[in-house]
Tab-separated table of C-alpha atoms in Angstrom:
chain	number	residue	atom	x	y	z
N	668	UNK	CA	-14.008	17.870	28.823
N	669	UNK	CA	-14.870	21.353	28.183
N	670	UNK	CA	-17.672	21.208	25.529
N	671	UNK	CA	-19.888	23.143	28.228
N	672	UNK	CA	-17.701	26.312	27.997
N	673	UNK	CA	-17.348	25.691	24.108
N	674	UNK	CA	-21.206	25.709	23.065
N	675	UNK	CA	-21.145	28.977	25.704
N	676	UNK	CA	-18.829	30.518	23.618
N	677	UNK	CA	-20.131	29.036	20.116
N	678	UNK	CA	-23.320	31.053	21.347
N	679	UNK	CA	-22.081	34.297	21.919
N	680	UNK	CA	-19.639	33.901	18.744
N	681	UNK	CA	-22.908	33.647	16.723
N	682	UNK	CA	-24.954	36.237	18.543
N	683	UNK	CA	-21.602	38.467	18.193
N	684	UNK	CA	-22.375	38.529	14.030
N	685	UNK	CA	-25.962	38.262	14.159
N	686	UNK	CA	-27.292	35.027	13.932
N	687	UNK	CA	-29.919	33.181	16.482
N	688	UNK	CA	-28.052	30.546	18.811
N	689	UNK	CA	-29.117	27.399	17.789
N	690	UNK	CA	-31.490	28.108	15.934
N	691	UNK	CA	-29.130	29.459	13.092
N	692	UNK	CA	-25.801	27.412	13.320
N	693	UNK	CA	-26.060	26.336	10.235
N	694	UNK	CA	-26.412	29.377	8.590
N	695	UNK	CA	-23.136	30.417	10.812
N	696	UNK	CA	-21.184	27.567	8.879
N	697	UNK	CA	-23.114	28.333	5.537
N	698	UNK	CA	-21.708	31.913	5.927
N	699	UNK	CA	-18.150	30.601	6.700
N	700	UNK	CA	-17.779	29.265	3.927
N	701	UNK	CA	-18.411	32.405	1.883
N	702	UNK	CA	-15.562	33.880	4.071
N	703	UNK	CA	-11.777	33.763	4.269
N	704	UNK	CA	-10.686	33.130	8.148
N	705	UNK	CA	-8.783	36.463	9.231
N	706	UNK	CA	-5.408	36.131	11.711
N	707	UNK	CA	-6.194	38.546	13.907
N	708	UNK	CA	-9.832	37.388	14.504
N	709	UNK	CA	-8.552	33.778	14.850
N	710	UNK	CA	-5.792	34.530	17.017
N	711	UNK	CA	-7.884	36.293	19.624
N	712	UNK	CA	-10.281	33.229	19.030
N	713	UNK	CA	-7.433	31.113	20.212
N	714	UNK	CA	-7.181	32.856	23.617
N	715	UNK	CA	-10.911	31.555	24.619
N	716	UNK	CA	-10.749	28.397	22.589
N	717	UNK	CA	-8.209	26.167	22.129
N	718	UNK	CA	-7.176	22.186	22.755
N	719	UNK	CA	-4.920	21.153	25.786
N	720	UNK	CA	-4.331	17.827	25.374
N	721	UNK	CA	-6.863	15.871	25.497
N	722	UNK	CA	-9.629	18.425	26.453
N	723	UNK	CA	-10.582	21.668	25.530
N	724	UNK	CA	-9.699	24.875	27.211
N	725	UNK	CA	-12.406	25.672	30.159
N	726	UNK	CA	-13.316	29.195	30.507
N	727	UNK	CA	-15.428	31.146	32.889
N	728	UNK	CA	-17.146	32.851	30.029
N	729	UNK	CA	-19.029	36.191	31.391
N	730	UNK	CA	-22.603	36.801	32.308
N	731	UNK	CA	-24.688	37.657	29.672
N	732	UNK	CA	-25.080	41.483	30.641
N	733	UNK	CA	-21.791	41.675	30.542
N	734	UNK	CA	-20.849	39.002	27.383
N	735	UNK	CA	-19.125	41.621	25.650
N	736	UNK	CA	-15.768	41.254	26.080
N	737	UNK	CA	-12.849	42.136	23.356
N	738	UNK	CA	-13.664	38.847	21.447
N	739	UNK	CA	-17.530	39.142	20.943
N	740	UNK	CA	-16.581	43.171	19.921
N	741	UNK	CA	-14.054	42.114	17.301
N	742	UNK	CA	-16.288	39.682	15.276
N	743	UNK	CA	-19.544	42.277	15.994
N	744	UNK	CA	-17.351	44.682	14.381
N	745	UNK	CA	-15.770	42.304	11.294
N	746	UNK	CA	-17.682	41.052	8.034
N	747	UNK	CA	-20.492	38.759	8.814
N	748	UNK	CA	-18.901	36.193	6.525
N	749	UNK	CA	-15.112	36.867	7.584
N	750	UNK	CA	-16.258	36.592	11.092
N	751	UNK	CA	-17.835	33.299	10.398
N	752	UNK	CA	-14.765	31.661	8.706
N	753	UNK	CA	-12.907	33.126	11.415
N	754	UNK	CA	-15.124	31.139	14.170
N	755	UNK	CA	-14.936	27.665	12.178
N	756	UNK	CA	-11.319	27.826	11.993
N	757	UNK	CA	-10.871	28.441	15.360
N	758	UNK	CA	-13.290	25.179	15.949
N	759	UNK	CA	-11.646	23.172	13.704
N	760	UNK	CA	-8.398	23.417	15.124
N	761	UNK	CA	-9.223	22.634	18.056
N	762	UNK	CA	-11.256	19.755	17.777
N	763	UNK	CA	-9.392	18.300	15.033
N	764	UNK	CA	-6.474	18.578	17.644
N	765	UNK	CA	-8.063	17.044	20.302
N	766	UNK	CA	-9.150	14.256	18.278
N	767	UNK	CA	-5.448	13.818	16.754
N	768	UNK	CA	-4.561	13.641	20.467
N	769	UNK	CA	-6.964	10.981	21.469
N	770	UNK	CA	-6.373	8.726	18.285
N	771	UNK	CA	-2.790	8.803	19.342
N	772	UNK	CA	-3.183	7.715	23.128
N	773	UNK	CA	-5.212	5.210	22.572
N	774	UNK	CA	-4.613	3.860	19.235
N	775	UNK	CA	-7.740	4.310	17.411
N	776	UNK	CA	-8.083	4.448	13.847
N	777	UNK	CA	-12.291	4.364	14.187
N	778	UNK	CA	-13.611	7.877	15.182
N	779	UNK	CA	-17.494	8.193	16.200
N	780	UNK	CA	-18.472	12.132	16.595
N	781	UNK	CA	-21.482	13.212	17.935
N	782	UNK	CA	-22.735	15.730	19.866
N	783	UNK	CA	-24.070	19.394	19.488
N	784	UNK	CA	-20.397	20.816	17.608
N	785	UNK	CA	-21.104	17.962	14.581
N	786	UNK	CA	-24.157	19.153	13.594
N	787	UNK	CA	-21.863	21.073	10.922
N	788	UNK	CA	-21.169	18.832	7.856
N	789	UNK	CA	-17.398	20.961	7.284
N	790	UNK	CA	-16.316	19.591	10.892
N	791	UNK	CA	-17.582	16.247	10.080
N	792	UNK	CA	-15.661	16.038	6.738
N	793	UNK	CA	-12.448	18.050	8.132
N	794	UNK	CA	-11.874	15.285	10.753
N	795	UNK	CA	-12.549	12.366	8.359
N	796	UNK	CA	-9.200	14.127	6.471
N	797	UNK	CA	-7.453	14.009	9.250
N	798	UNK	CA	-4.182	11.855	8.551
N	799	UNK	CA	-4.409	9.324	11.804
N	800	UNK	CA	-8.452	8.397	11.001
N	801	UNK	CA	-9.215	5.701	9.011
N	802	UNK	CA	-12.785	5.410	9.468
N	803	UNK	CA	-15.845	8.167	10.717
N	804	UNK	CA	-18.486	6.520	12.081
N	805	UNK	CA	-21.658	8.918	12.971
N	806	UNK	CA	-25.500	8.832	13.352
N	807	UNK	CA	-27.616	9.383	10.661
N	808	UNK	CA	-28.536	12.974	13.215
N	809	UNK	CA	-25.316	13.708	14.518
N	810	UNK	CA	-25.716	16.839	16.500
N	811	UNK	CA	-27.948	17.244	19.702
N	812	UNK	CA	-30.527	14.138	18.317
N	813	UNK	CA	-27.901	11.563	18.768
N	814	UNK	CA	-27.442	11.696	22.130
N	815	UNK	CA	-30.636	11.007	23.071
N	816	UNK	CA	-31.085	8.027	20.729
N	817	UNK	CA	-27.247	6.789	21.630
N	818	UNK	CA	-28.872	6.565	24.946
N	819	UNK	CA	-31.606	4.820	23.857
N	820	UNK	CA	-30.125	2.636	21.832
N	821	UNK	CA	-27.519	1.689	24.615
N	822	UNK	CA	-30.266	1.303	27.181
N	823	UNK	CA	-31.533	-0.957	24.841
N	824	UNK	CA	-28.950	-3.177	24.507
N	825	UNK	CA	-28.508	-2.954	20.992
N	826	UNK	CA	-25.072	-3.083	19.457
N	827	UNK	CA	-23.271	-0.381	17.468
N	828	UNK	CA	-23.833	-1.035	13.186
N	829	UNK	CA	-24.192	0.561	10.201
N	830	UNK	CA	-27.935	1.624	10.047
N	831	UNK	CA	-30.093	0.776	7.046
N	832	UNK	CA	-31.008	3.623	5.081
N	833	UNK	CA	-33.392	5.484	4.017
N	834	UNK	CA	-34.439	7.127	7.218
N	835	UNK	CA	-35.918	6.172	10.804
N	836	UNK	CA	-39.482	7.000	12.673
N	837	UNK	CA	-43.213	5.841	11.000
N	838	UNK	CA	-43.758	4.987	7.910
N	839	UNK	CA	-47.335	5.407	6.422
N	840	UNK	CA	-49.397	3.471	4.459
N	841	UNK	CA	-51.218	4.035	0.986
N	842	UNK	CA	-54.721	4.172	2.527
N	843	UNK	CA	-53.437	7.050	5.144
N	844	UNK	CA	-52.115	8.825	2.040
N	845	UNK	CA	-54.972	8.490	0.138
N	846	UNK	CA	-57.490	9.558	3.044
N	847	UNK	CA	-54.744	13.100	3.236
N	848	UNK	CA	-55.180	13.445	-0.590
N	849	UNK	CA	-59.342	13.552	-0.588
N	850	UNK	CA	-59.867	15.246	2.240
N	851	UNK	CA	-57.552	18.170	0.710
N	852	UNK	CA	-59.859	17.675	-2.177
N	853	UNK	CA	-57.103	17.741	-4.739
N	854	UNK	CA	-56.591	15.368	-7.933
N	855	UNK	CA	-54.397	12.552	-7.897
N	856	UNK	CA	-53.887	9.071	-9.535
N	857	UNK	CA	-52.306	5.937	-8.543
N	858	UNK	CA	-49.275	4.776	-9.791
N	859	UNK	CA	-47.526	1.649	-9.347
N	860	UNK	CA	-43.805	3.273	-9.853
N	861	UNK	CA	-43.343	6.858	-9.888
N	862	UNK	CA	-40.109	7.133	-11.269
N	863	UNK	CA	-40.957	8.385	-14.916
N	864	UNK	CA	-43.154	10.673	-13.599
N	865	UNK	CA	-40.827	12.016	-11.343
N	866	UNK	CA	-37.935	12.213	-13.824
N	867	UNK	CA	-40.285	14.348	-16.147
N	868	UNK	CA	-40.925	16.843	-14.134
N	869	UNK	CA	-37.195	17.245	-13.147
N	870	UNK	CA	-36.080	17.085	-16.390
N	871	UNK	CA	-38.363	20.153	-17.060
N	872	UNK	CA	-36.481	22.104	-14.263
N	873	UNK	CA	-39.308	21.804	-11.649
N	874	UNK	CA	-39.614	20.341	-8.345
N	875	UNK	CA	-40.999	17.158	-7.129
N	876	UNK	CA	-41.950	16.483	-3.149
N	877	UNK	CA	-41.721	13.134	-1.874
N	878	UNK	CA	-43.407	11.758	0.773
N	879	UNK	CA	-42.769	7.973	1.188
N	880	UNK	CA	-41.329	5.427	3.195
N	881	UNK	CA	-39.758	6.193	6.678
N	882	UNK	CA	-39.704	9.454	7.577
N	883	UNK	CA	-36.312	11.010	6.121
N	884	UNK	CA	-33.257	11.495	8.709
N	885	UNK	CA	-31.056	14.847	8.087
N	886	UNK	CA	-32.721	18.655	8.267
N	887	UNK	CA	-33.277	18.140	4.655
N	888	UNK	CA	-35.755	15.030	4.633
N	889	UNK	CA	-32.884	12.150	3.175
N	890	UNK	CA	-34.799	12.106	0.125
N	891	UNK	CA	-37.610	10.769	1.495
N	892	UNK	CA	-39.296	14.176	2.890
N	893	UNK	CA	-37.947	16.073	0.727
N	894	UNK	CA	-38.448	18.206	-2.331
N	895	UNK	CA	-36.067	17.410	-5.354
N	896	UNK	CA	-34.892	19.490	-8.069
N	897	UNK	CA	-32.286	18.540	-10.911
N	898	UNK	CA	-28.816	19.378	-9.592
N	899	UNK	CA	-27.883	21.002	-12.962
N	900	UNK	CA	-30.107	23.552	-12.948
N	901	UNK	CA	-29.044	26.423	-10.383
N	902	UNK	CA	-31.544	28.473	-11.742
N	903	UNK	CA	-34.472	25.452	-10.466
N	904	UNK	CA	-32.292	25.334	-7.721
N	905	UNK	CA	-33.039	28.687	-6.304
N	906	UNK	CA	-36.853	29.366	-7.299
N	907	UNK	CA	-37.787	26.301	-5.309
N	908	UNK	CA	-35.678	27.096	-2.696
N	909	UNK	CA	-37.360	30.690	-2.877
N	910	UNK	CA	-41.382	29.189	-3.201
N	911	UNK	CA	-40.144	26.924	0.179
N	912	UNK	CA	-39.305	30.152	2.417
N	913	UNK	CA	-35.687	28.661	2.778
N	914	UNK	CA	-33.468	30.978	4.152
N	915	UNK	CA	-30.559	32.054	1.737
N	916	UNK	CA	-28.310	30.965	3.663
N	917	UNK	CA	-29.327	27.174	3.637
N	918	UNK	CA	-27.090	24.958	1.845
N	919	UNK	CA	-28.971	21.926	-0.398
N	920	UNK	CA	-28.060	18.411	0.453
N	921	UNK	CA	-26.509	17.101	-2.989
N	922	UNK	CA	-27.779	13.793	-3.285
N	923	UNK	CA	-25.860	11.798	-6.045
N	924	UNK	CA	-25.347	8.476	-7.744
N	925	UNK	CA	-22.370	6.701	-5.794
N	926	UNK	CA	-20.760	5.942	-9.189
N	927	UNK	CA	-20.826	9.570	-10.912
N	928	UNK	CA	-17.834	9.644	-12.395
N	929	UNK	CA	-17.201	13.393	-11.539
N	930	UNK	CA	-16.550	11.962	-8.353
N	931	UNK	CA	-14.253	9.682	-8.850
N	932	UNK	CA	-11.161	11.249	-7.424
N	933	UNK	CA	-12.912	12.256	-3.850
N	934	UNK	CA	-11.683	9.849	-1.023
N	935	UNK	CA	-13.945	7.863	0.353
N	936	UNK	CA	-12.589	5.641	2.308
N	937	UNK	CA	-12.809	7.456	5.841
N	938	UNK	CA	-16.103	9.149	5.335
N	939	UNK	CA	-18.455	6.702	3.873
N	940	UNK	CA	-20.467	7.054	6.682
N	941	UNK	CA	-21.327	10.271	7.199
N	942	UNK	CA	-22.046	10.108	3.237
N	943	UNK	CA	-24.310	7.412	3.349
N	944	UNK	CA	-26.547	9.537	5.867
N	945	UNK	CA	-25.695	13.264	4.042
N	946	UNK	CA	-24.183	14.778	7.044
N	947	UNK	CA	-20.924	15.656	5.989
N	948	UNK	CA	-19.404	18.421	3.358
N	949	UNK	CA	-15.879	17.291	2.101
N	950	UNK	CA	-14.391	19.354	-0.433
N	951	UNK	CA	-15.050	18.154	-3.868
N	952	UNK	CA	-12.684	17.605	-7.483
N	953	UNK	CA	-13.548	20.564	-9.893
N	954	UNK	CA	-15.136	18.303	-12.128
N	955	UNK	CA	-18.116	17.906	-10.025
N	956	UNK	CA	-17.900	21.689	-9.090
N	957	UNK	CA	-18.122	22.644	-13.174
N	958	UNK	CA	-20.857	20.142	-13.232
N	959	UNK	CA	-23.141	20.980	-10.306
N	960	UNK	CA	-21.956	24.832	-9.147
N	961	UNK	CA	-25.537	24.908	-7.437
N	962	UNK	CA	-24.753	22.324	-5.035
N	963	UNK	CA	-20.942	23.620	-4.573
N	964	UNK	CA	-20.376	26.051	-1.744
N	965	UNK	CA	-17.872	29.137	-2.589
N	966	UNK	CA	-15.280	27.468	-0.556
N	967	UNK	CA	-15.633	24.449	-2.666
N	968	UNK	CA	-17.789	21.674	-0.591
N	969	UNK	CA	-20.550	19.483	-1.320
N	970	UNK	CA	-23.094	18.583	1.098
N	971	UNK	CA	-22.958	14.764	-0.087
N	972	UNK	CA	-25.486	11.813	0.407
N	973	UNK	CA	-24.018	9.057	-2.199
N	974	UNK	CA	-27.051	6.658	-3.589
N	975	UNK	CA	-26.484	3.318	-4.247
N	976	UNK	CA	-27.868	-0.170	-4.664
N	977	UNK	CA	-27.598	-0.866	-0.505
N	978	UNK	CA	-29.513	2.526	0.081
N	979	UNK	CA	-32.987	3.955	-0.885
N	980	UNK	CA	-33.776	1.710	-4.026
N	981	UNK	CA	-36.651	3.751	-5.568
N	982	UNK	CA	-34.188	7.207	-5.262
N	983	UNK	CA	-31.372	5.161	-6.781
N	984	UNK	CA	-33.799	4.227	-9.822
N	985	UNK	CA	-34.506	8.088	-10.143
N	986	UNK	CA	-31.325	8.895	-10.527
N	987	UNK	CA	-30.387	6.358	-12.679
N	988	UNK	CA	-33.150	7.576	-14.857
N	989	UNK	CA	-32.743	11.042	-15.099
N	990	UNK	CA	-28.977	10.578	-16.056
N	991	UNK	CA	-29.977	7.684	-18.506
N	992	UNK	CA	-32.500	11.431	-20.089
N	993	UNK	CA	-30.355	13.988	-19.340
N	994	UNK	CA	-27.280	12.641	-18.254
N	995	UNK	CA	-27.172	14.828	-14.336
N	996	UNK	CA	-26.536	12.108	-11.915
N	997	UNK	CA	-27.278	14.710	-9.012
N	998	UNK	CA	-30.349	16.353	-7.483
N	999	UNK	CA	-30.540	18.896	-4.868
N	1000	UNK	CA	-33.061	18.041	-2.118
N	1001	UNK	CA	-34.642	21.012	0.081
N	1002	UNK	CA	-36.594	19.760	3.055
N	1003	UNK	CA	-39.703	19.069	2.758
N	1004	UNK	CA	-41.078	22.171	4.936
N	1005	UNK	CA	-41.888	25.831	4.560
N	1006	UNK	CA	-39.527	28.431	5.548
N	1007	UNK	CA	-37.773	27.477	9.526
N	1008	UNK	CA	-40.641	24.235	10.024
N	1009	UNK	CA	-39.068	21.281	10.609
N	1010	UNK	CA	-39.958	18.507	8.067
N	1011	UNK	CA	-43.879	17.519	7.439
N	1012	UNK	CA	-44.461	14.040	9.321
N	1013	UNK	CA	-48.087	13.677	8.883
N	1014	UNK	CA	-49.744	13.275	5.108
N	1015	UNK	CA	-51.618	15.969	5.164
N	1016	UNK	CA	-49.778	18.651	6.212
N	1017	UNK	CA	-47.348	17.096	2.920
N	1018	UNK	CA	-50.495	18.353	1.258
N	1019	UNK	CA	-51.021	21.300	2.987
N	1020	UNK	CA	-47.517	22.616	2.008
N	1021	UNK	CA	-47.973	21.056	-2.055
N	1022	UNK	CA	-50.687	23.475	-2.125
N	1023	UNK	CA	-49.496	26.705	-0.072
N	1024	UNK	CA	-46.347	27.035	-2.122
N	1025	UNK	CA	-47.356	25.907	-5.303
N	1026	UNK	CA	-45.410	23.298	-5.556
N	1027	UNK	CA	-44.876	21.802	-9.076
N	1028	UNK	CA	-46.003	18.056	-7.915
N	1029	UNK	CA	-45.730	15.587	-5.120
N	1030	UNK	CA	-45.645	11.775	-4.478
N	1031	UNK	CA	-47.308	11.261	-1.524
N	1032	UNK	CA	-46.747	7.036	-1.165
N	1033	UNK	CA	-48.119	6.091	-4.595
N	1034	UNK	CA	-50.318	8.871	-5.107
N	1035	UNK	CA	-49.234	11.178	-7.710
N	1036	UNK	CA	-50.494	14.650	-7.060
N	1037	UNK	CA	-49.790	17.236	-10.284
N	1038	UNK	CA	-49.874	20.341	-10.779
């Protein structure tokens, strides 16, 4: 109880320091995690948000025209970024707490999160570390989306599981791709496997959009409407990030080979999940922060979707290649969409946006479109 009064607040916290409601959460977290949390800010935080038990605080949060009480004023008044931090840590504590609480009374050592507060890979990570869970279980969309397909799915009758990856919705067929690719009028070829073609243009610091398969879950396509560049390579990184109209403060989704040794020391065991489906941001070891800085954010997480032989076959056998050339085991996906458009889910508007941003190439099913 009390998540009403929370997103409320989480609105007017945002609005406070100059972000869209919404619309612009995650560039909220993004920014918090440029930030250091400040005590006073966090303290006053406390006084409209905190846990009680096994609920959340309930406040009678003020009208809009007159929003503007003490709190809001502090963090309009703070550093964008110190403001931020200060809001997450506020959040975390108290659902973190709440969630301790609840694990406790009942026993649990399974958590499922969803709901509106999860779209926010940190939260999602920072209760997978908490002590008493053993296991995070979450939708492959675990903010607002999963509510409505939890219901769906319930109505349904179909039982909780692990869902096969990669992605959910329609899945199109060569001939639909091929009809996208001539009436754009662009040249193409056929290919039976892509993957060497793909690899070469990443290993020459370029990006590749992929169109195939089910459409991709995640705000950044899953890999499957997506645009990949080599994770290596912050400076590829950025100027595709840049031609896309991506704000600057959108974090890539660091999609990497389950068995890349940098990552050997992160724990896995509670948050396999959420890393199957790129949805959560643990903090990662060094090593894979000296390795892949472009996919590291300053307060040293990873937005993490782990490949491996039980996922997305063809992007394991890109990744497998371009280490085998280059040795990077990592590639930072951007969604496959121009600046705040959700991701393309037709094949020609996939062609539409390969030629309106210039981008370097695209496999659109098995049609291999080149710059």
């Amino acid at each position: 109880k009390g998540f009403s009064s929370l997103h409320v607040h989480l609105q007017r916290c945002a609005s406070a320091i100059g972000f869209e409601p919404v619309f612009e959460d995650q560039h909220m977290w993004s920014a918090a995690g440029r930030g250091e949390p400040d005590p006073v800010l966090v303290k006053a935080l406390d006084a409209e948000l905190h846990a009680e038990g096994p609920r959340l605080s309930r406040r009678s949060y003020p009208m809009p025209e007159s929003r503007w009480v003490s709190v809001y004023k502090m963090l309009a008044a703070a550093d964008k970024d110190t403001a931020a931090a200060s809001i997450y840590e506020n959040l975390r504590a108290a659902v973190c707490q709440i969630v301790e609480h609840h694990v406790a009374a009942h026993g649990l050592s399974t958590v499922a999160l969803g709901g509106a507060v999860f779209d926010n890979p940190r939260l999602c990570a920072d209760v997978a570390a908490l002590d008493a869970v053993e296991r995070v279980w979450v939708s492959p969309e675990p903010g607002w989306g999963c509510l409505a397909f939890g219901a769906a799915a319930s109505y349904a009758g179909l039982h909780p599981r692990l869902l096969g990856t990669p992605g959910l919705s329609h899945s199109f067929d060569d001939d639909a791709c091929r009809a996208a690719v001539r009436s754009a009028g662009v040249d193409s070829e056929q290919v039976l496997d892509a993957t060497r073609e793909i690899v070469a243009v990443l290993a020459a610091g370029q990006g590749v959009g992929r169109f195939v398969g089910l459409g991709g879950f995640g705000r950044a396509g899953g890999g499957s409407r997506s645009v990949l560049v080599r994770g290596d390579d912050a400076e590829a990184v950025e100027r595709v990030r840049r031609a896309l109209g991506r704000d600057p403060d959108e974090e890539p989704v660091a999609v990497v080979l389950a068995d890349e040794p940098v990552l050997d020391q992160l724990d896995r065991s509670a948050i396999g999940g959420p890393l199957r489906y790129g949805v959560s941001a643990p903090l990662v070891p060094s090593a894979f922060t000296h390795r892949y800085p472009a996919l590291v954010s300053p307060d040293g997480r990873a937005n993490l979707l782990l490949v491996d032989r039980d996922s997305d076959p063809a992007l394991l056998a890109i990744l497998a290649s371009l280490r085998d050339r280059t040795t990077c085991g990592a590639i930072a996906i951007w969604p496959l969409a121009s600046g705040t458009d959700p991701v393309v889910s037709l094949p020609g508007d996939a062609v539409r946006l390969y030629r309106d941003v210039g981008m370097d190439a695209l496999l659109l099913g098995s049609t291999w479109i080149a710059s």
